[in-house]
CSV table of C-alpha atoms in Angstrom, one decimal:
chain,number,residue,atom,x,y,z
A,123,HIS,CA,-6.2,68.9,30.0
A,124,TRP,CA,-3.3,66.8,31.2
A,125,ALA,CA,-0.9,69.8,31.2
A,126,GLY,CA,-3.3,71.9,33.1
A,127,ASP,CA,-3.6,69.3,35.8
A,128,LEU,CA,0.1,69.0,36.0
A,129,LEU,CA,0.5,72.8,36.3
A,130,LEU,CA,-2.2,72.9,39.1
A,131,ALA,CA,-0.5,70.0,41.0
A,132,ILE,CA,3.0,71.7,40.8
A,133,GLY,CA,1.5,75.0,41.8
A,134,LEU,CA,-0.2,73.5,44.8
A,135,ALA,CA,3.0,71.6,45.8
A,136,MET,CA,5.0,74.9,45.6
A,137,LEU,CA,2.3,76.7,47.7
A,138,VAL,CA,2.2,73.9,50.3
A,139,GLY,CA,6.0,73.8,50.4
A,140,ALA,CA,6.2,77.6,50.9
A,141,LEU,CA,3.6,77.5,53.6
A,142,ALA,CA,5.5,74.7,55.4
A,143,VAL,CA,8.8,76.5,55.3
A,144,SER,CA,7.2,79.8,56.4
A,145,SER,CA,5.5,78.1,59.3
A,146,VAL,CA,8.9,76.6,60.3
A,147,VAL,CA,10.4,80.1,60.2
A,148,LEU,CA,7.5,81.4,62.4
A,149,ILE,CA,8.0,78.5,64.9
A,150,ILE,CA,11.7,79.1,65.1
A,151,GLU,CA,11.0,82.8,65.7
A,152,ALA,CA,8.6,82.0,68.5
A,153,ILE,CA,11.1,79.5,70.1
A,154,THR,CA,14.0,82.0,69.9
A,155,ASP,CA,11.7,84.7,71.4
A,156,HIS,CA,11.1,82.4,74.4
A,157,ILE,CA,14.7,81.3,74.7
A,158,PHE,CA,16.1,84.8,74.6
A,159,GLY,CA,13.3,86.0,76.9
A,160,PHE,CA,14.2,83.3,79.4
A,161,LEU,CA,17.9,84.1,79.1
A,162,ALA,CA,17.2,87.8,79.6
A,163,MET,CA,15.5,87.1,82.9
A,164,PHE,CA,18.8,85.7,84.2
A,165,GLY,CA,21.0,88.4,82.7
A,166,GLY,CA,21.9,86.2,79.6
A,167,PRO,CA,22.7,87.5,76.2
A,168,MET,CA,19.9,89.3,74.3
A,169,GLY,CA,19.7,89.7,70.6
A,170,SER,CA,17.6,92.0,68.6
A,171,LYS,CA,14.4,90.6,67.2
A,172,SER,CA,15.5,91.3,63.6
A,173,ALA,CA,18.8,89.5,64.2
A,174,ARG,CA,17.0,86.5,65.5
A,175,LEU,CA,14.6,86.6,62.5
A,176,MET,CA,17.6,86.8,60.1
A,177,MET,CA,19.1,83.8,61.8
A,178,ALA,CA,15.9,81.9,61.4
A,179,LEU,CA,15.6,82.8,57.7
A,180,LYS,CA,19.3,81.9,57.2
A,181,ASN,CA,18.7,78.5,58.7
A,182,SER,CA,15.6,77.9,56.6
A,183,ALA,CA,17.1,79.1,53.3
A,184,PRO,CA,18.1,75.5,52.2
A,185,ALA,CA,14.4,74.5,52.5
A,186,PHE,CA,13.4,77.3,50.1
A,187,LEU,CA,16.2,76.2,47.7
A,188,VAL,CA,15.1,72.6,47.8
A,189,HIS,CA,11.7,73.6,46.5
A,190,LEU,CA,13.2,75.2,43.4
A,191,TRP,CA,13.2,71.7,41.7
A,192,LEU,CA,9.5,72.0,41.3
A,193,PRO,CA,9.5,74.6,38.5
A,194,LEU,CA,12.4,72.7,36.9
A,195,PHE,CA,10.3,69.6,37.0
A,196,LEU,CA,7.4,71.4,35.4
A,197,VAL,CA,9.7,72.6,32.6
A,198,GLY,CA,11.1,69.1,32.0
A,199,VAL,CA,7.7,67.5,31.9
A,200,SER,CA,6.4,70.2,29.6
A,201,ILE,CA,9.3,69.7,27.2
A,202,ASN,CA,8.8,66.0,27.3
A,203,TYR,CA,5.1,66.3,26.6
A,204,LEU,CA,5.7,68.7,23.7
A,205,MET,CA,8.3,66.5,22.1
A,206,ARG,CA,6.0,63.5,22.4
A,207,GLN,CA,3.3,65.4,20.6
A,208,PHE,CA,5.7,66.6,17.9
A,209,PHE,CA,6.9,63.1,17.2
A,210,ARG,CA,3.4,61.7,17.2
A,211,ALA,CA,2.6,64.4,14.5
A,212,VAL,CA,5.7,63.3,12.6
A,213,GLY,CA,4.4,59.7,12.6
A,214,VAL,CA,1.1,60.9,11.2
A,215,ALA,CA,3.0,62.9,8.6
A,216,GLN,CA,5.0,59.8,7.6
A,217,TRP,CA,1.8,57.9,7.1
A,218,PHE,CA,0.5,60.6,4.7
A,219,ILE,CA,3.7,61.1,2.7
A,220,ALA,CA,4.4,58.7,-0.1
A,221,LYS,CA,7.4,56.5,1.0
A,222,GLY,CA,7.2,58.2,4.4
A,223,ASP,CA,8.9,55.3,6.2
A,224,ASP,CA,11.8,55.6,3.8
A,225,ALA,CA,12.3,59.3,4.3
A,226,PRO,CA,11.7,60.2,8.0
A,227,LEU,CA,13.6,63.5,7.8
A,228,GLU,CA,11.2,64.7,5.2
A,229,SER,CA,8.2,64.3,7.6
A,230,ILE,CA,10.2,65.9,10.5
A,231,GLY,CA,11.0,68.8,8.2
A,232,ILE,CA,7.3,69.2,7.2
A,233,MET,CA,6.2,69.2,10.9
A,234,ALA,CA,9.0,71.6,11.9
A,235,SER,CA,8.0,74.0,9.1
A,236,ILE,CA,4.3,73.8,10.3
A,237,PHE,CA,5.4,74.4,13.9
A,238,VAL,CA,7.6,77.4,12.9
A,239,PHE,CA,4.7,78.8,10.8
A,240,ALA,CA,2.3,78.5,13.6
A,241,VAL,CA,4.7,80.1,16.2
A,242,THR,CA,5.4,82.9,13.8
A,243,LEU,CA,1.7,83.5,13.2
A,244,VAL,CA,1.0,83.6,17.0
A,245,VAL,CA,3.9,86.0,17.6
A,246,GLN,CA,2.8,88.3,14.9
A,247,LYS,CA,-0.9,88.4,16.0
A,248,VAL,CA,-0.1,88.7,19.7
A,249,GLY,CA,2.8,91.1,19.2
A,250,GLY,CA,0.7,93.3,16.9
A,251,PHE,CA,3.2,93.0,14.0
A,252,ALA,CA,0.5,92.2,11.4
């Protein structure tokens, strides 16, 4: 539930960011069309429309790159969430194991083996290996 909400929020943020950057590119394109059209009336330099669009895209490339932190943020938050769940399960395993507080590595090993078993099972079923 929580991870789905986070994924939706980051996806919407990326979409809004892309729309904002794209609208800026369109505004720059419209402004350069008017400027070059005005200069052309007085015999000023005229550039091709594709050259002006490439200039607008080149100037807006940093804005696109800035938005790359959003997927990285999603990866970091997901790893943090998964690690927290893993260590919560380790704590439960420590409670069940006799002398679990004295041997924390044993409970970590038990949970890691369960995790590896579950991942292997999913890969085999999804991949059609079994």
